[in-house]
Structures are given as structure tokens and as C-alpha cells.
Tab-separated table of C-alpha atoms in Angstrom:
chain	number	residue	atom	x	y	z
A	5	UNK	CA	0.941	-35.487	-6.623
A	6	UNK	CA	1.514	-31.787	-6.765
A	7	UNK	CA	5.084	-30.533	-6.062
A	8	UNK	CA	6.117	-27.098	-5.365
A	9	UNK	CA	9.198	-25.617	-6.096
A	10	UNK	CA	11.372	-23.881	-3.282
A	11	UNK	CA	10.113	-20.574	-4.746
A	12	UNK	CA	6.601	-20.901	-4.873
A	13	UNK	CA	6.815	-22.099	-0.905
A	14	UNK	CA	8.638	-19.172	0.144
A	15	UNK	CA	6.223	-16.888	-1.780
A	16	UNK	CA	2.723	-18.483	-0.355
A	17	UNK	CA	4.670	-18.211	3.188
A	18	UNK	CA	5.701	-14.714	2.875
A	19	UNK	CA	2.179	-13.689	0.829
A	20	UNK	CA	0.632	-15.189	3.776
A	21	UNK	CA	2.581	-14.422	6.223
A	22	UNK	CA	0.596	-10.732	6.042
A	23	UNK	CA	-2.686	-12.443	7.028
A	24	UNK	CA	-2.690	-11.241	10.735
A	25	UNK	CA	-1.955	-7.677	10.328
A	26	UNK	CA	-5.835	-6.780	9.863
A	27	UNK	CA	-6.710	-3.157	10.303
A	28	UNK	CA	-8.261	-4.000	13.025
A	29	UNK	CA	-10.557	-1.721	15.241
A	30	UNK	CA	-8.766	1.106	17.590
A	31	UNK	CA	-7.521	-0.890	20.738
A	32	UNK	CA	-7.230	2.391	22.779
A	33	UNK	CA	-10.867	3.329	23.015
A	34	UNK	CA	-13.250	2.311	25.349
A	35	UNK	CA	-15.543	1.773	22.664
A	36	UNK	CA	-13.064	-0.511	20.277
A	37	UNK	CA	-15.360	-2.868	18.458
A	38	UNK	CA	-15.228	-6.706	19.520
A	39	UNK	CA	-14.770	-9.428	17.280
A	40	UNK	CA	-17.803	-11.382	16.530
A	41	UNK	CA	-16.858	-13.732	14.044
A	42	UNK	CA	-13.717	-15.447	13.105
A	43	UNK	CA	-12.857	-17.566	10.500
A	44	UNK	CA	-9.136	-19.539	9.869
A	45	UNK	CA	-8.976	-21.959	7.020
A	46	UNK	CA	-5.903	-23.485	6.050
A	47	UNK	CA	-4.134	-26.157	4.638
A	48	UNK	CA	-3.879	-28.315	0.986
A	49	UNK	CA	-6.879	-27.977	-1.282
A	50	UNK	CA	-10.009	-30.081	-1.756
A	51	UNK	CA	-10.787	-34.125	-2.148
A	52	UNK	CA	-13.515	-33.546	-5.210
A	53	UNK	CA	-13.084	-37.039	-6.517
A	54	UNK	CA	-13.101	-38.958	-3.050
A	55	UNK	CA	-9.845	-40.585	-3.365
A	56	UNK	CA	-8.433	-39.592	0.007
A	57	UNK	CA	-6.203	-37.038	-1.331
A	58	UNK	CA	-5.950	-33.087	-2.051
A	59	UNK	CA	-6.382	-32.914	-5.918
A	60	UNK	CA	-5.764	-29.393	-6.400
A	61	UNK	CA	-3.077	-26.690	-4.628
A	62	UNK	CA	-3.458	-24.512	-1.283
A	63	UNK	CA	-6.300	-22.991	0.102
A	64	UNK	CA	-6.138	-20.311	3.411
A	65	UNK	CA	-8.347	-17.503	4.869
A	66	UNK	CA	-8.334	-16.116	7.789
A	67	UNK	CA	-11.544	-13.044	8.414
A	68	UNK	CA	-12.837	-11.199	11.165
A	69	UNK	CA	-15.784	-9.610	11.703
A	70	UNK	CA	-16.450	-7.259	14.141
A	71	UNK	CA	-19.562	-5.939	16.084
A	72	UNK	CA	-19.810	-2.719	14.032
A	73	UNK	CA	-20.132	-5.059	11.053
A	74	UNK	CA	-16.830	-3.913	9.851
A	75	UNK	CA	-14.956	-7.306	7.916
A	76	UNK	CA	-11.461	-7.755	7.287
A	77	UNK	CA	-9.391	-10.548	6.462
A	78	UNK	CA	-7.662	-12.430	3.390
A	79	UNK	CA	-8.777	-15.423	1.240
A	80	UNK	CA	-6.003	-16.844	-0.698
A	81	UNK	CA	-6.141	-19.984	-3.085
A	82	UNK	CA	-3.467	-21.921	-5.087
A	83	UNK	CA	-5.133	-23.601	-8.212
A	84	UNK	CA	-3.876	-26.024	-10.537
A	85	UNK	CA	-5.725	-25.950	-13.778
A	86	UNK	CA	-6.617	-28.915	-15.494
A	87	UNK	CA	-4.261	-28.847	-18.079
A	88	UNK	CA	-1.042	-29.765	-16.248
A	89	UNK	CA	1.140	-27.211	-18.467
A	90	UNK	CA	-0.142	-24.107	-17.430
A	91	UNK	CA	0.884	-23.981	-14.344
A	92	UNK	CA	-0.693	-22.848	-10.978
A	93	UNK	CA	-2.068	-19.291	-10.387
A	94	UNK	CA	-2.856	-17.783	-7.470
A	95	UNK	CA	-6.314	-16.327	-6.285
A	96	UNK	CA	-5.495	-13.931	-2.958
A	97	UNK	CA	-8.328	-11.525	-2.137
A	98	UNK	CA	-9.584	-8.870	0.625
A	99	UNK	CA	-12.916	-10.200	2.411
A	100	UNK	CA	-15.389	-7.427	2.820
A	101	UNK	CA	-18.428	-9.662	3.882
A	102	UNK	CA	-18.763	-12.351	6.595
A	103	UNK	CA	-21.470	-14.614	6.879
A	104	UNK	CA	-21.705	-17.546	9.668
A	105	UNK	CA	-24.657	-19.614	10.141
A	106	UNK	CA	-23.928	-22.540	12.650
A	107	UNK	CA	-20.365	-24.503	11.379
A	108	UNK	CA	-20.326	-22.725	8.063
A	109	UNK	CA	-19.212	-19.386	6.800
A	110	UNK	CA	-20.009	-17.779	3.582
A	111	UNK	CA	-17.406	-14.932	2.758
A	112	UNK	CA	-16.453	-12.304	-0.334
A	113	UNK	CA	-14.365	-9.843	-1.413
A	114	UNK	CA	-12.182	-8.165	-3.756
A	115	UNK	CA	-9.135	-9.804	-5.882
A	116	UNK	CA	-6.518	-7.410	-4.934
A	117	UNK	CA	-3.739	-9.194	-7.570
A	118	UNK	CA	-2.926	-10.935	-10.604
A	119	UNK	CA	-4.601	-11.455	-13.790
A	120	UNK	CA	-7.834	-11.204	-11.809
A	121	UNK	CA	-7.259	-8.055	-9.406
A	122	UNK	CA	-10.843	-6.071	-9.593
A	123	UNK	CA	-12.806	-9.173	-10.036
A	124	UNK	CA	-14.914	-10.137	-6.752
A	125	UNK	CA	-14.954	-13.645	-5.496
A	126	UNK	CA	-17.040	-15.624	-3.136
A	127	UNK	CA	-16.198	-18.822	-1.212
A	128	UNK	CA	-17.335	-20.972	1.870
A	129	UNK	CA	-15.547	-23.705	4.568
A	130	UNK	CA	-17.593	-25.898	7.129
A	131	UNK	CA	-16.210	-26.464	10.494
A	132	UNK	CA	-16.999	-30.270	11.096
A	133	UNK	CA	-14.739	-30.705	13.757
A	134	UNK	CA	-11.489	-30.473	15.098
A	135	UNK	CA	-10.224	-34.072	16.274
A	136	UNK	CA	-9.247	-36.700	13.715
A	137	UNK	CA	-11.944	-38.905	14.821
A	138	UNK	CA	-14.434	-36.038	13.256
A	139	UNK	CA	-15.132	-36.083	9.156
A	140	UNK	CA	-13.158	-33.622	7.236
A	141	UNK	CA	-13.832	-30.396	7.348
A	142	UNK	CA	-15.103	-28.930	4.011
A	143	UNK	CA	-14.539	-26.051	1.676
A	144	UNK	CA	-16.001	-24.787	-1.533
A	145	UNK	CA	-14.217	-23.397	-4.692
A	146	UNK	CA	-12.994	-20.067	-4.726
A	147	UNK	CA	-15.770	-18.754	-7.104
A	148	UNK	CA	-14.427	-15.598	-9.437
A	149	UNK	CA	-16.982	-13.515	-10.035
A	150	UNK	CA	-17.418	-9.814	-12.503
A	151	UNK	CA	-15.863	-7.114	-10.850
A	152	UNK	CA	-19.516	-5.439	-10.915
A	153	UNK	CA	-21.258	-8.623	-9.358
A	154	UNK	CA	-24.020	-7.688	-6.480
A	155	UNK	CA	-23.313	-11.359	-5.367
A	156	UNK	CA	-22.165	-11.004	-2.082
A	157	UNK	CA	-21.921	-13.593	0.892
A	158	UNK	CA	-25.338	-12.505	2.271
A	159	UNK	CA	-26.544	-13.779	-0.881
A	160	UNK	CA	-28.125	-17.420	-0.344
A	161	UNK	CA	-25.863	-18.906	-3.246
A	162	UNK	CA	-25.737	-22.625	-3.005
A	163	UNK	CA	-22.072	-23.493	-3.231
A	164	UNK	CA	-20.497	-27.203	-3.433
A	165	UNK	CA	-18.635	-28.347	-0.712
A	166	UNK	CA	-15.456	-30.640	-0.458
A	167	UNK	CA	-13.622	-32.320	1.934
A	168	UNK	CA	-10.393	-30.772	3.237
A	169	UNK	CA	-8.111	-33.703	3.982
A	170	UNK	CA	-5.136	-32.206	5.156
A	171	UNK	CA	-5.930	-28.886	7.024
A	172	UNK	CA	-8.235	-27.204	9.476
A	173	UNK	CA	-10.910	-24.840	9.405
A	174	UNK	CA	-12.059	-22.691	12.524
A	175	UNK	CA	-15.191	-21.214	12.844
A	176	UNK	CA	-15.848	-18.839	16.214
């Protein structure tokens, strides 16, 4: 079981906290540009070994896109590395590409912090549902990538997908 201190709470909550205050499109203009996408992911981390419960941290994003093909949004994930006295680090990134084909989106962008700011990163969630009667929704890793990397989301990379026990993920 993973347990958080009091600190490390407060800081995810206030780090996240920020994701709704997107530099959105200008409201006042006729011409303001609509959202077309939207994706919200949030919740404990991924099931990889099938036991029913989240084996690793915290994983949230929430990204627009919008009709000019502008993207904005934030990807953030909490990792616990394998050996147990390291400690957990934090992955929190700027989305600058959207993709959505059907129930899944494909999104990456720039680590804007930590011992990876400047590296790019690229990561995915499935939508499978939203009532408990539906299977788990599903999300990738958060795959760190060189800060020079032409991967992008539009880039047909086949990522592995894992069940999200205890969270949600929303794709309009």
C-alpha cells in the first residue's frame, strides 16, 4: 500500500489545483475558438499486475483542444520507483498535442519541472465507461522522452494500456 504524507497531499492538491486556469482562447470575440476535444483523467495510478489494486502513485490530466488546433492542458504523474527507498518523483508537464480517436486519446508535451524539465513526454487514457458496471478505464505510462524527440501524439506509437481502478477518465 502506498501512503502519503500530509505534505506530499497538500502539494499534488495545490500543484493541481492550477489545472483549470488554461490560457484559453479570447472569450470576448465573436470568433473565440470552440473546444473540440477534452480530456480529464484522474485518480490513483495503474493495476499492471491484475491484482485489483493501484500499484504505483497518482496519475491526472486534464487537455483541451480547440478548433484552431491550439492544445493546452497539464499531465501530471506521481511514480514510485521500484526500489522502495528512493522515494516518489513527480512527472507534471504542459500538453501541446491532442489526439482522440473514438474512447482513446493520445497526448504530449513538455516537462515543465524537476529533474526532467525540457524532456518531452507522451502518454494515453481510454474512456471505457463511466458507471461501475463498465470495465476500468485504462491509462498508459507516462513515457519520458529526449527533449529533442519528433515523437509527438500524432505519431502512431503503440503504447500499453492499464486498468485505472480507482479514478475516471473523460473523453469529449
Amino acid at each position: 500500500m502506498t501512503r502519503f504524507s500530509p505534505a506530499l497531499v497538500a502539494a499534488l492538491l495545490i500543484g493541481f489545483s492550477g489545472c483549470d486556469n488554461f490560457e484559453s482562447a479570447p472569450a470576448t470575440t465573436a470568433d473565440a475558438s470552440p473546444i473540440v476535444h477534452q480530456v480529464s483523467v484522474g485518480g490513483s495510478d495503474i493495476d499492471s499486475d491484475g491484482d485489483g489494486r493501484p500499484d504505483d502513485a497518482n496519475f491526472s490530466a486534464s487537455i483541451r483542444e480547440f478548433a484552431d488546433g491550439t492544445v493546452r492542458g497539464n499531465h501530471i504523474d506521481v511514480v514510485t520507483p521500484d526500489n522502495p527507498g528512493e522515494g516518489n518523483f513527480i512527472i507534471r508537464g504542459r500538453a501541446d498535442c491532442l489526439r482522440v480517436v473514438g474512447n482513446t486519446a493520445y497526448w504530449s508535451g513538455t516537462v515543465d519541472g524537476g529533474p526532467y524539465e525540457g524532456r518531452r513526454f507522451l502518454s494515453a487514457a481510454k474512456d471505457l465507461g463511466r458507471s461501475q458496471r463498465d470495465p476500468a478505464d485504462q491509462i498508459s505510462f507516462t513515457y519520458l522522452l529526449a527533449a529533442t524527440s519528433t515523437t509527438t501524439c500524432e505519431s502512431n506509437v503503440n503504447l500499453q494500456f492499464f486498468d485505472q481502478i480507482h479514478g475516471q477518465v473523460t473523453i469529449r
